[in-house]
Coordinates of C-alpha atoms in Angstrom, one line a residue:
Chain A
K102 CA 0.0 0.0 0.0
E103 CA 1.5 3.3 -1.1
Q104 CA 0.9 6.5 0.7
T105 CA 1.6 10.0 -0.7
R106 CA 4.5 11.4 1.2
D107 CA 5.7 14.6 1.2
N108 CA 8.1 14.7 4.2
D109 CA 8.5 18.3 5.1
L110 CA 8.9 20.2 8.2
N111 CA 5.6 20.3 9.4
H112 CA 4.5 23.8 10.6
N113 CA 1.8 22.3 12.7
R114 CA 4.1 20.2 14.9
D115 CA 6.6 21.6 17.3
V116 CA 8.6 20.1 20.3
D117 CA 9.1 22.1 23.5
R118 CA 12.5 23.5 23.6
I119 CA 14.2 22.7 27.0
H120 CA 17.7 21.8 26.3
G121 CA 20.3 24.5 26.8
N122 CA 22.9 22.7 24.8
G123 CA 22.8 20.4 21.8
I124 CA 20.7 17.3 21.8
N125 CA 22.7 14.1 21.3
T126 CA 20.1 11.3 21.6
L127 CA 16.5 10.8 21.1
D128 CA 14.3 7.6 21.8
I129 CA 10.7 6.9 21.3
E130 CA 9.1 4.1 23.4
V131 CA 7.8 1.3 21.4
I132 CA 4.7 0.3 23.4
D133 CA 2.5 3.3 22.8
G134 CA 4.7 5.5 20.8
R135 CA 3.5 8.3 22.9
Y136 CA 6.7 9.3 24.9
M137 CA 10.1 10.6 23.8
L138 CA 13.1 10.8 25.6
S139 CA 16.0 13.3 24.7
G140 CA 19.6 13.5 26.1
G141 CA 21.8 16.7 25.7
S142 CA 25.3 17.8 26.0
D143 CA 24.3 19.6 29.2
G144 CA 23.6 16.3 30.9
V145 CA 19.9 17.2 30.9
I146 CA 17.3 14.4 30.1
V147 CA 13.7 15.5 28.9
I148 CA 10.6 13.3 28.5
Y149 CA 8.1 14.6 25.9
D150 CA 4.4 13.6 25.3
L151 CA 4.0 13.3 21.6
E152 CA 0.3 12.9 21.6
N153 CA -2.1 15.7 20.5
N154 CA -4.4 16.7 23.3
S155 CA -5.6 19.8 21.8
K156 CA -8.2 19.6 19.2
K157 CA -6.3 21.7 16.8
P158 CA -3.9 20.4 14.0
Q159 CA -1.3 22.8 15.4
Y160 CA 0.3 21.7 18.6
T161 CA 3.4 21.6 20.6
C162 CA 4.7 18.3 22.0
K163 CA 5.2 19.2 25.7
A164 CA 7.9 18.3 27.9
I165 CA 6.4 16.5 30.7
C166 CA 9.5 16.1 33.1
T167 CA 13.0 16.9 33.1
V168 CA 16.1 15.5 34.9
G169 CA 17.8 19.1 35.0
R170 CA 20.9 20.6 36.1
S171 CA 19.4 21.0 39.5
S172 CA 18.7 17.4 40.2
R173 CA 21.0 15.7 42.4
H174 CA 21.3 12.7 40.2
V175 CA 21.9 14.4 36.9
H176 CA 24.8 13.4 34.8
K177 CA 27.8 15.4 35.2
F178 CA 28.8 15.6 31.4
S179 CA 26.9 15.1 28.3
V180 CA 24.4 12.3 27.9
E181 CA 25.2 10.3 24.7
T182 CA 22.5 7.6 24.6
V183 CA 19.2 7.2 26.2
Q184 CA 16.7 4.5 25.7
W185 CA 13.3 3.6 27.1
Y186 CA 13.2 0.2 28.9
P187 CA 11.7 -2.0 26.0
H188 CA 8.8 -3.5 28.0
D189 CA 7.3 -0.6 29.8
T190 CA 7.9 3.2 30.3
G191 CA 8.4 2.9 34.0
M192 CA 12.2 2.8 33.5
F193 CA 14.8 4.2 31.2
V194 CA 18.5 4.1 30.8
S195 CA 21.1 6.7 30.1
S196 CA 24.8 6.8 29.6
S197 CA 27.2 9.6 29.6
F198 CA 30.6 10.9 29.3
D199 CA 30.7 11.0 33.0
K200 CA 31.6 7.3 32.8
T201 CA 28.3 6.1 34.2
L202 CA 25.3 4.3 32.9
K203 CA 22.1 5.1 35.1
V204 CA 19.0 3.2 35.2
W205 CA 16.1 5.7 36.1
D206 CA 12.7 5.2 37.6
T207 CA 10.5 7.3 35.5
E208 CA 8.1 8.0 38.2
T209 CA 10.6 9.5 40.7
L210 CA 13.4 10.6 38.2
K211 CA 15.9 9.0 40.5
P212 CA 18.4 6.4 39.4
A213 CA 17.5 2.9 40.5
E214 CA 20.9 1.6 39.4
E215 CA 24.0 3.0 38.5
F216 CA 27.1 1.4 36.7
Q217 CA 30.5 2.9 36.7
F218 CA 33.0 2.5 34.0
D219 CA 36.6 3.5 33.5
G220 CA 36.3 5.4 30.4
N221 CA 33.6 7.5 28.6
V222 CA 30.5 5.6 27.7
Y223 CA 29.8 6.2 23.9
C224 CA 26.6 4.1 23.6
H225 CA 24.5 1.5 25.2
H226 CA 21.7 -0.5 23.9
M227 CA 18.9 -2.8 25.4
C228 CA 17.4 -5.6 23.3
P229 CA 14.1 -4.5 22.1
I230 CA 12.6 -8.1 21.9
A231 CA 14.6 -9.8 24.9
R232 CA 12.4 -12.2 26.9
K233 CA 15.1 -14.4 28.2
H234 CA 17.6 -11.9 29.2
S235 CA 17.7 -8.1 30.3
L236 CA 21.2 -7.3 29.3
V237 CA 22.5 -3.8 28.4
A238 CA 25.3 -3.7 26.0
V239 CA 27.8 -0.8 26.7
G240 CA 30.3 0.7 24.4
T241 CA 33.1 2.7 26.1
K242 CA 36.6 3.8 25.5
D243 CA 37.6 0.2 26.3
P244 CA 37.8 -2.2 23.5
K245 CA 36.0 -4.6 25.6
V246 CA 32.2 -4.6 25.3
Q247 CA 30.5 -4.8 28.6
L248 CA 27.2 -6.5 29.2
C249 CA 25.3 -5.5 32.2
D250 CA 22.3 -7.2 33.6
L251 CA 19.5 -5.1 34.8
K252 CA 17.9 -7.9 36.9
S253 CA 20.9 -8.6 39.2
G254 CA 22.5 -5.2 38.8
S255 CA 25.9 -6.5 37.9
R256 CA 28.3 -6.8 35.0
I257 CA 28.1 -10.4 33.9
H258 CA 29.9 -10.6 30.7
I259 CA 32.7 -9.0 28.5
L260 CA 33.1 -9.4 24.9
Q261 CA 36.6 -9.3 23.7
G262 CA 38.0 -8.9 20.2
H263 CA 38.0 -5.2 19.2
R264 CA 41.2 -3.3 19.4
G265 CA 39.7 0.1 19.6
E266 CA 37.0 2.2 21.3
I267 CA 33.5 0.9 21.0
L268 CA 31.5 3.6 19.2
S269 CA 28.3 1.9 18.7
V270 CA 26.4 -1.3 19.8
R271 CA 23.1 -2.7 18.6
W272 CA 21.0 -5.8 19.4
S273 CA 19.4 -7.5 16.6
P274 CA 15.4 -7.0 16.5
R275 CA 15.1 -10.4 15.3
Y276 CA 17.3 -12.7 17.4
E277 CA 17.6 -11.6 21.0
H278 CA 21.1 -13.1 21.5
I279 CA 22.7 -11.3 18.5
L280 CA 24.6 -8.2 19.1
A281 CA 26.5 -6.0 16.6
T282 CA 29.4 -3.7 17.7
A283 CA 31.2 -1.0 16.0
S284 CA 34.7 0.3 16.8
T285 CA 37.4 2.8 16.0
D286 CA 39.5 -0.2 14.8
S287 CA 37.4 -0.1 11.5
R288 CA 35.7 -3.3 12.3
V289 CA 32.2 -4.5 13.0
R290 CA 31.7 -7.6 14.8
V291 CA 28.7 -9.7 15.3
W292 CA 28.3 -11.6 18.5
D293 CA 26.1 -14.3 19.9
V294 CA 26.2 -13.5 23.7
R295 CA 25.4 -17.1 24.6
R296 CA 28.7 -18.3 23.3
A297 CA 31.9 -18.2 25.5
S298 CA 34.3 -17.8 22.4
G299 CA 34.7 -14.8 20.4
S300 CA 32.5 -13.0 17.7
L301 CA 30.5 -15.0 15.1
F302 CA 32.0 -13.0 12.4
T303 CA 33.4 -9.7 11.3
L304 CA 32.1 -7.7 8.5
D305 CA 34.4 -7.4 5.5
Q306 CA 33.7 -4.8 3.1
H307 CA 35.4 -6.7 0.2
N308 CA 33.5 -9.9 1.0
G309 CA 36.6 -12.1 1.4
D310 CA 38.2 -10.7 -1.7
K311 CA 41.6 -10.2 -0.1
S312 CA 42.9 -8.7 -3.3
K313 CA 40.8 -5.6 -3.6
A314 CA 42.5 -3.4 -0.9
S315 CA 45.7 -2.7 0.8
S316 CA 46.9 -5.5 3.2
E317 CA 45.8 -3.4 6.4
A318 CA 42.3 -2.9 5.1
V319 CA 41.7 -6.7 4.9
N320 CA 38.7 -7.7 6.9
T321 CA 37.5 -4.2 7.8
A322 CA 34.1 -2.9 7.5
H323 CA 35.2 0.7 6.5
N324 CA 38.3 2.4 5.6
G325 CA 38.0 4.5 8.8
R326 CA 36.3 4.6 12.2
V327 CA 33.1 2.7 12.3
N328 CA 30.7 4.9 14.1
G329 CA 27.1 4.1 13.3
L330 CA 25.1 0.9 13.4
C331 CA 21.5 0.4 12.6
F332 CA 19.5 -2.9 11.9
T333 CA 16.6 -2.8 9.7
A334 CA 13.2 -3.4 11.3
D335 CA 13.0 -7.0 10.2
G336 CA 16.5 -7.5 11.5
L337 CA 17.7 -9.1 8.1
H338 CA 20.0 -6.2 7.2
L339 CA 22.5 -3.9 9.0
L340 CA 23.6 -0.7 8.0
T341 CA 26.9 0.7 9.1
T342 CA 28.5 4.3 8.7
G343 CA 32.1 5.1 8.8
T344 CA 34.4 8.1 8.8
D345 CA 35.4 7.1 5.2
D346 CA 32.2 8.9 4.3
R347 CA 30.6 5.7 3.3
M348 CA 27.4 3.7 4.4
R349 CA 27.0 0.1 3.8
L350 CA 24.2 -2.3 3.8
W351 CA 25.1 -5.9 5.1
N352 CA 23.1 -9.1 5.2
S353 CA 23.1 -9.6 9.0
A354 CA 22.9 -13.4 8.8
T355 CA 25.9 -14.1 6.6
G356 CA 27.9 -10.8 7.0
E357 CA 27.7 -10.2 3.3
N358 CA 28.2 -6.7 2.0
T359 CA 25.4 -6.2 -0.4
L360 CA 27.4 -3.5 -2.2
V361 CA 24.5 -1.0 -2.4
N362 CA 26.3 2.3 -3.1
Y363 CA 25.0 5.2 -1.3
G364 CA 27.8 7.5 -2.6
K365 CA 29.6 10.0 -0.2
V366 CA 27.8 10.0 3.0
V367 CA 29.8 12.7 4.9
N368 CA 30.6 11.7 8.3
E369 CA 32.8 13.7 10.6
S370 CA 31.4 12.5 13.7
R371 CA 34.2 11.8 16.4
K372 CA 31.6 9.8 18.6
G373 CA 28.9 7.6 17.5
L374 CA 26.6 8.6 14.8
K375 CA 22.8 8.1 15.3
F376 CA 20.8 7.3 12.3
T377 CA 17.8 5.5 11.8
V378 CA 15.7 3.4 9.2
S379 CA 12.1 3.8 8.5
R380 CA 9.5 1.1 9.5
G381 CA 6.4 0.3 7.7
C382 CA 7.2 2.1 4.5
S383 CA 7.5 0.5 1.2
P384 CA 10.2 1.0 0.0
E385 CA 12.2 1.7 3.4
F386 CA 14.4 4.8 3.7
V387 CA 17.5 5.6 5.7
F388 CA 17.6 9.0 7.5
V389 CA 21.4 10.0 8.1
P390 CA 22.4 13.4 9.8
C391 CA 24.5 15.1 7.5
G392 CA 25.9 18.4 8.7
S393 CA 22.8 20.5 9.3
S394 CA 20.3 18.5 7.4
V395 CA 19.1 14.9 7.4
A396 CA 19.9 13.0 4.3
M397 CA 17.3 10.5 3.2
Y398 CA 18.3 7.6 1.1
G399 CA 16.4 4.7 -0.4
L400 CA 17.4 1.5 1.5
H401 CA 17.9 -0.8 -1.2
S402 CA 18.3 1.5 -4.1
G403 CA 21.1 3.8 -2.6
Q404 CA 19.7 6.8 -4.0
L405 CA 19.7 10.1 -2.3
I406 CA 15.9 11.1 -2.3
T407 CA 16.3 14.3 -0.6
M408 CA 17.8 16.4 2.1
L409 CA 15.6 17.6 5.0
R410 CA 16.7 21.1 6.0
G411 CA 15.4 23.0 8.9
H412 CA 18.1 22.8 11.7
Y413 CA 20.4 25.8 12.3
N414 CA 23.2 23.8 13.3
N415 CA 24.6 20.3 13.1
V416 CA 22.1 17.4 13.4
D417 CA 23.2 14.9 15.9
C418 CA 20.5 12.3 16.0
C419 CA 17.3 11.1 14.5
E420 CA 14.6 8.8 15.4
F421 CA 11.7 7.4 13.3
H422 CA 8.2 7.0 14.8
P423 CA 7.0 3.6 13.8
D424 CA 3.4 4.2 14.0
Y425 CA 3.1 7.6 12.1
Q426 CA 5.9 7.4 9.9
E427 CA 7.4 10.5 11.3
L428 CA 10.9 11.5 11.9
Y429 CA 12.3 13.5 14.8
S430 CA 15.6 14.9 14.7
G431 CA 17.8 16.9 17.3
G432 CA 20.9 18.7 17.0
K433 CA 23.2 21.5 18.3
D434 CA 20.7 24.2 17.7
C435 CA 18.9 22.8 20.8
N436 CA 15.7 22.1 18.8
V437 CA 13.9 18.8 18.1
L438 CA 12.2 19.0 14.9
A439 CA 9.4 16.8 13.6
W440 CA 9.3 15.9 9.9
V441 CA 5.8 14.7 9.3
P442 CA 4.3 13.5 6.0
V443 CA 1.4 15.7 4.7
L444 CA -1.3 13.7 3.0
R445 CA -1.7 15.7 -0.2
Q446 CA -3.7 15.5 -3.5
P447 CA -1.4 14.9 -6.4
D448 CA -0.8 18.2 -8.3
I449 CA -3.2 18.9 -11.0
E450 CA -0.4 19.2 -13.7
D451 CA 1.1 15.9 -12.7
D452 CA -1.7 13.6 -13.7
E453 CA -4.0 14.2 -16.8
T454 CA -6.1 11.2 -16.3
N455 CA -7.2 12.8 -13.0
S456 CA -8.8 15.7 -14.7
K457 CA -12.2 15.2 -13.4
R458 CA -10.9 15.5 -9.9
G459 CA -8.5 18.2 -10.7
G460 CA -11.0 20.9 -11.3
A461 CA -12.5 20.7 -7.9
Q462 CA -9.3 21.3 -5.9
A463 CA -6.5 23.8 -6.1
A464 CA -3.1 22.7 -4.7
I465 CA -3.1 23.6 -1.0
N466 CA -0.4 25.1 0.8
P467 CA 1.0 22.4 3.0
A468 CA 1.1 24.8 5.9
F469 CA -2.7 24.9 6.1
E470 CA -3.2 21.3 5.1
D471 CA -5.1 19.0 7.4
A472 CA -2.2 17.0 8.5
W473 CA -3.6 14.4 10.8
S474 CA -7.0 13.2 9.5
S475 CA -6.7 10.4 7.2
D476 CA -7.6 10.7 3.5
E477 CA -8.0 7.1 2.8
D478 CA -11.2 6.1 1.0
Chain B
M177 CA -5.3 3.8 -14.1
N178 CA -6.6 6.5 -11.8
R179 CA -3.8 6.5 -9.5
K180 CA -5.0 8.5 -6.5
R181 CA -1.7 8.6 -4.7
A182 CA 1.7 8.8 -6.3
L183 CA 4.5 6.6 -5.3
I184 CA 6.6 7.6 -2.4
A185 CA 9.6 7.9 -4.2
D186 CA 8.2 10.2 -6.8
T187 CA 6.7 12.7 -4.6
F188 CA 9.4 12.6 -2.0
C189 CA 11.3 15.5 -3.8
L190 CA 9.9 18.6 -2.4
T191 CA 9.8 20.6 -5.6
K192 CA 9.0 19.4 -9.0
R193 CA 12.0 18.4 -11.0
R194 CA 13.2 21.5 -12.8
R195 CA 13.6 21.4 -16.4
C196 CA 17.4 21.9 -17.0
A197 CA 19.2 22.8 -20.1
A198 CA 20.3 19.6 -21.9
D199 CA 23.9 19.9 -21.1
S200 CA 24.5 16.5 -19.6
V201 CA 24.6 13.0 -21.1
T202 CA 22.2 11.3 -18.7
G203 CA 21.1 7.8 -19.3
D204 CA 17.8 7.6 -17.5
S205 CA 16.7 4.2 -18.6
Q206 CA 18.7 1.4 -17.2
A207 CA 16.9 -1.1 -19.4
D208 CA 20.0 -1.9 -21.5
G209 CA 22.3 -2.7 -18.5
A210 CA 25.9 -3.4 -19.4
A211 CA 25.4 -2.1 -22.9
D212 CA 24.6 1.2 -21.5
I213 CA 27.6 1.3 -19.4
R214 CA 29.8 0.1 -22.3
S215 CA 28.6 3.1 -24.3
S216 CA 29.3 5.5 -21.4
L217 CA 32.8 3.9 -21.2
K218 CA 33.4 4.5 -24.8
Y219 CA 32.3 8.1 -24.5
L220 CA 34.5 8.6 -21.6
V221 CA 37.5 7.0 -23.4
T222 CA 37.1 9.6 -26.1
L223 CA 37.7 12.4 -23.6
F224 CA 41.1 10.6 -22.6
S225 CA 44.1 12.5 -24.2
R226 CA 46.1 9.8 -25.8
K227 CA 48.7 12.1 -27.4
L228 CA 49.8 13.4 -24.1
F229 CA 51.4 10.1 -23.3
N230 CA 52.7 9.5 -26.9
D231 CA 50.3 6.8 -27.3
S232 CA 52.1 4.4 -24.8
L233 CA 49.1 4.4 -22.5
P234 CA 45.7 2.6 -23.1
P235 CA 42.9 5.0 -22.6
V236 CA 42.1 5.0 -18.8
V237 CA 38.7 5.9 -17.3
L238 CA 37.9 6.2 -13.6
K239 CA 35.1 4.2 -12.3
H240 CA 33.5 7.1 -10.4
Q241 CA 33.3 9.0 -13.7
L242 CA 30.6 6.8 -14.5
Y243 CA 28.6 7.9 -11.5
S244 CA 28.4 11.5 -13.1
L245 CA 26.6 9.9 -16.1
H246 CA 24.2 7.5 -14.4
N247 CA 22.0 8.1 -11.3
D248 CA 22.1 4.6 -9.8
K249 CA 25.4 3.9 -8.5
T250 CA 24.7 0.4 -7.3
A251 CA 23.6 -0.5 -10.7
V252 CA 26.8 1.0 -12.3
D253 CA 28.9 -1.0 -9.9
K254 CA 26.9 -4.2 -10.8
Q255 CA 27.3 -3.6 -14.4
V256 CA 31.0 -2.9 -14.3
N257 CA 31.5 -6.2 -12.3
E258 CA 29.5 -8.0 -15.0
L259 CA 31.9 -6.5 -17.7
R260 CA 34.9 -7.6 -15.6
E261 CA 33.7 -11.1 -15.3
N262 CA 33.2 -11.3 -18.9
G263 CA 36.8 -10.3 -19.3
E264 CA 36.1 -7.2 -21.3
L265 CA 37.1 -4.8 -18.7
L266 CA 40.1 -4.5 -16.4
M267 CA 40.1 -2.7 -13.0
F268 CA 43.2 -1.3 -11.2
Q269 CA 43.7 0.2 -7.9
L270 CA 45.6 3.4 -8.6
G271 CA 46.9 4.0 -5.1
F272 CA 46.2 7.5 -4.4
D273 CA 42.8 6.8 -3.1
S274 CA 41.4 3.6 -1.8
E275 CA 38.2 4.3 -3.6
A276 CA 39.5 5.4 -6.9
F277 CA 39.5 2.6 -9.5
A278 CA 40.9 2.8 -13.1
L279 CA 39.1 1.0 -15.8
V280 CA 40.6 -0.1 -19.1
F281 CA 39.1 -2.1 -22.0
A282 CA 41.0 -5.4 -21.9
E283 CA 41.7 -5.3 -25.7
D284 CA 43.3 -1.8 -25.4
Y285 CA 45.5 -3.0 -22.3
R286 CA 46.7 -5.9 -24.0
A287 CA 47.5 -4.0 -27.3
K288 CA 49.4 -1.3 -25.5
V289 CA 51.3 -3.5 -23.2
L290 CA 52.5 -5.8 -25.9
Q291 CA 53.3 -2.7 -28.0
G292 CA 55.5 -1.5 -25.1
E293 CA 57.2 -4.8 -24.7
A294 CA 58.0 -5.2 -28.2
G295 CA 61.6 -6.1 -28.6
R296 CA 62.4 -6.6 -24.9
G297 CA 63.4 -9.9 -23.2
T298 CA 60.3 -9.7 -20.9
L299 CA 58.0 -10.0 -23.7
G300 CA 57.5 -13.8 -23.3
T301 CA 56.7 -13.7 -19.8
V302 CA 54.3 -10.8 -20.2
E303 CA 52.3 -12.5 -23.0
K304 CA 52.0 -15.5 -20.6
F305 CA 50.8 -13.3 -17.8
L306 CA 48.2 -11.6 -20.3
A307 CA 47.1 -14.9 -21.4
K308 CA 46.3 -15.8 -17.7
L309 CA 44.7 -12.6 -16.9
I310 CA 42.5 -11.5 -19.5
P311 CA 39.8 -14.0 -20.1
S312 CA 39.2 -15.2 -16.5
C313 CA 40.8 -13.3 -13.8
S314 CA 39.3 -10.2 -12.3
D315 CA 41.6 -9.6 -9.2
L316 CA 43.1 -6.4 -8.5
S317 CA 46.1 -7.8 -6.7
F318 CA 48.1 -11.0 -6.5
N319 CA 49.9 -12.6 -3.6
K320 CA 52.9 -14.9 -4.1
E321 CA 51.0 -18.1 -3.5
K322 CA 48.8 -17.4 -6.4
M323 CA 51.4 -16.5 -8.7
L324 CA 53.6 -19.5 -7.9
K325 CA 51.0 -22.1 -7.5
E326 CA 48.1 -21.1 -9.6
F327 CA 49.6 -19.3 -12.5
L328 CA 52.9 -21.3 -12.3
F329 CA 55.3 -18.4 -12.6
T330 CA 58.8 -18.6 -11.2
D331 CA 60.4 -15.9 -9.0
S332 CA 62.5 -14.6 -11.7
E333 CA 59.4 -14.3 -13.9
I334 CA 57.7 -12.3 -11.3
T335 CA 60.6 -9.9 -11.2
Q336 CA 60.4 -9.5 -14.9
L337 CA 56.7 -8.7 -14.6
V338 CA 57.5 -6.0 -12.0
K339 CA 60.1 -4.7 -14.2
S340 CA 57.7 -4.4 -17.3
G341 CA 55.4 -2.4 -15.1
V342 CA 52.5 -4.8 -15.3
L343 CA 52.8 -5.5 -11.6
T344 CA 53.7 -3.1 -8.8
V345 CA 54.6 -3.9 -5.3
R346 CA 51.8 -3.9 -2.7
D347 CA 53.6 -5.3 0.2
A348 CA 55.9 -8.3 1.0
G349 CA 54.8 -11.0 -1.1
S350 CA 52.0 -9.4 -2.9
W351 CA 51.5 -7.2 -6.0
W352 CA 49.0 -4.9 -7.5
L353 CA 48.0 -5.2 -11.1
S354 CA 49.0 -1.9 -12.7
I355 CA 49.1 -0.1 -16.0
P356 CA 52.8 0.3 -17.3
N357 CA 53.9 3.9 -17.6
S358 CA 51.0 4.9 -15.6
G359 CA 53.0 7.2 -13.1
K360 CA 52.8 10.0 -15.3
F361 CA 49.2 9.7 -15.7
I362 CA 48.6 9.7 -12.1
K363 CA 50.8 12.7 -11.4
Y364 CA 48.9 14.8 -14.3
F365 CA 45.6 13.6 -13.0
I366 CA 46.1 14.5 -9.5
K367 CA 47.5 17.9 -10.5
G368 CA 44.8 18.6 -12.9
R369 CA 42.1 17.5 -10.3
K370 CA 43.5 20.0 -7.8
A371 CA 43.6 22.8 -10.5
V372 CA 40.1 22.3 -11.6
L373 CA 38.7 22.1 -7.9
G374 CA 40.7 25.3 -7.3
M375 CA 38.9 27.0 -10.3
V376 CA 35.6 26.1 -8.8
K377 CA 36.6 27.2 -5.4
K378 CA 38.0 30.6 -6.5
S379 CA 34.8 31.4 -8.6
K380 CA 32.4 34.0 -7.3
Y381 CA 30.3 32.4 -4.3
G382 CA 32.4 29.2 -4.9
E383 CA 30.1 27.9 -7.5
I384 CA 30.2 27.7 -11.3
L385 CA 27.9 26.4 -13.9
K386 CA 29.1 23.4 -15.6
T387 CA 29.0 24.8 -19.0
E388 CA 31.0 27.8 -18.2
L389 CA 33.7 25.6 -16.5
E390 CA 33.9 23.5 -19.8
G391 CA 34.6 26.7 -21.6
R392 CA 37.2 28.1 -19.4
R393 CA 40.8 28.3 -20.5
T394 CA 42.9 25.6 -18.9
T395 CA 46.1 26.4 -17.0
S396 CA 49.3 24.6 -17.6
Q397 CA 48.5 22.4 -14.7
V398 CA 45.5 20.8 -16.3
K399 CA 46.9 18.5 -19.0
F400 CA 43.6 16.5 -19.7
Q401 CA 40.4 17.6 -21.2
M402 CA 38.2 19.8 -19.0
K403 CA 35.3 17.4 -19.4
Y404 CA 37.4 14.5 -18.2
H405 CA 38.2 16.3 -14.9
I406 CA 34.7 17.5 -14.6
H407 CA 33.1 14.0 -14.8
D408 CA 35.8 12.9 -12.1
I409 CA 34.9 15.6 -9.6
I410 CA 31.2 15.1 -10.0
G411 CA 31.4 11.3 -9.9
A412 CA 33.8 11.3 -6.7
E413 CA 31.4 13.9 -5.2
L414 CA 34.2 16.4 -4.6
V415 CA 31.7 19.2 -5.6
E416 CA 28.0 19.4 -5.1
C417 CA 26.0 19.1 -8.3
I418 CA 22.8 21.3 -8.3
Q419 CA 20.3 21.4 -11.1
T420 CA 19.1 24.9 -11.8
T421 CA 17.1 26.4 -14.6
S422 CA 20.3 27.6 -16.4
G423 CA 21.8 24.1 -16.2
T424 CA 24.0 22.1 -13.8
L425 CA 25.7 24.2 -11.2
L426 CA 29.0 22.9 -9.4
R427 CA 29.5 24.1 -6.0
H428 CA 32.7 23.8 -3.9
V429 CA 32.2 21.6 -0.9
D430 CA 34.1 22.4 2.2
G431 CA 36.7 19.9 3.4
N432 CA 37.9 19.0 -0.1
V433 CA 41.1 20.6 -0.4
N434 CA 42.9 18.0 -2.5

């Protein structure tokens, strides 16, 4: 089923501006899709309600609560990753450059648990489908990937194999024991956490053809630091981005490079790059922060569809809302912007066979368009 | 068919595609596949300056120049690989950029190499190597094991191949496939690329229409044809390519100093 999409900055949807410093991470809870978390460079964490309670199409997503600078438990340095607990919104986890990972009780906004690490924590991830475990994978300056258990509150496992800082970790949305990790050593490793031995495989951009690159580049996923990971919604493919300005799409079961060519995906991030993939669209899209815009690519075609412009400064993160096919992006300008599709009649000039409908409607300015009632007949 | 809703990909571009002046050789239909790429390659080959190298080099085209002619990079890659599997096209790693690959038609390569080798003692070995390479092998580099066991060359024969320029050293015990006498090509190419990028950067507002750049007088730094370099900088995304009503505009991108 295709839907007319015109992903533009929707003038009807706003998000409260709370952060005083750049926004590094966003997460929308998967249960209702109603609440969004954001973490900023000032250590502040904000929770927003995305639902429209006013009867008007124009509304602002309000911030319902904040862990601000005045809180006793606030992170001392920038928050790099936030994530809702996958099974309910009573809990969320944040990790920061203050070398801690905090597990928060949403009701009281106090940490129920705190894990201390030796180096900056670049990223963490909890498995969205886990039933048999409640592990948080943590990527830090240490080349060893840490697995912390939320149930027991202890660090139970270490994954060894990388030789550089871990910039991104991601659980598979398909198999709850599969974890992918990306490192500054240019490698991406895929692990089965049940196994005691090392990783299952390393992603090789040349697919085993050792003749294609210089000898040092053998068995690497990128020709630079790998700083972004994202599984597709079905878990069958994995996207990686690197500081070699490339994005690659991999078959997550075999580790094969599908060789889809996205061209130059400018990537200067010294930390993890937070990008996202659409869900429920046909075909699927990848949204990557690119300077002060968000670049949108066709997932399997590799074509650059459009650049979403609206931020005043670098975009640091973006998150896709699964139910409404909307994109939220946050950046250094302290704004969270909502990119919402506008259901629109096809333009009169575009479709000659539509002449009988064309006379009745002139093209409407999307700013005045009814953006949330469905047009399906 | 009364299509009430357009396809996602169609309406995703916020503005209607502007009608641009027909100044680019764009192939929108990918129906012909490999034949399409072959004709683009042949076109790019005509832009190569043979006389500059006294006819000692086969015409060299860079893979990313094809990206400036065709929209779908993945399809271009696939078709180039098809041509390489067929033995029609050879690909080389040039060395100055891990992503820059040179393409040469196999027949041209063989002809020029043999022409260069005529009268030399290494001719026999080179012929043997070409016979192994051209119909079936699409590797970019070879290691010692492959050379000795699969291709059945001796150590001294390998030395001869390196001397003739067909192989260059990659690291201990492995060699890149290379084009003999290509050092000059690479030198002129890098210099010319830098000069053309400088021309774009120094233009007013850091941007220039493609047609205007093609018409500019080339400095002594630029030894190749302007169009050859323009396809290179567009395909390698060293400049931003913007469609306007007056034609394609090339805009300097920050961070590209080479």
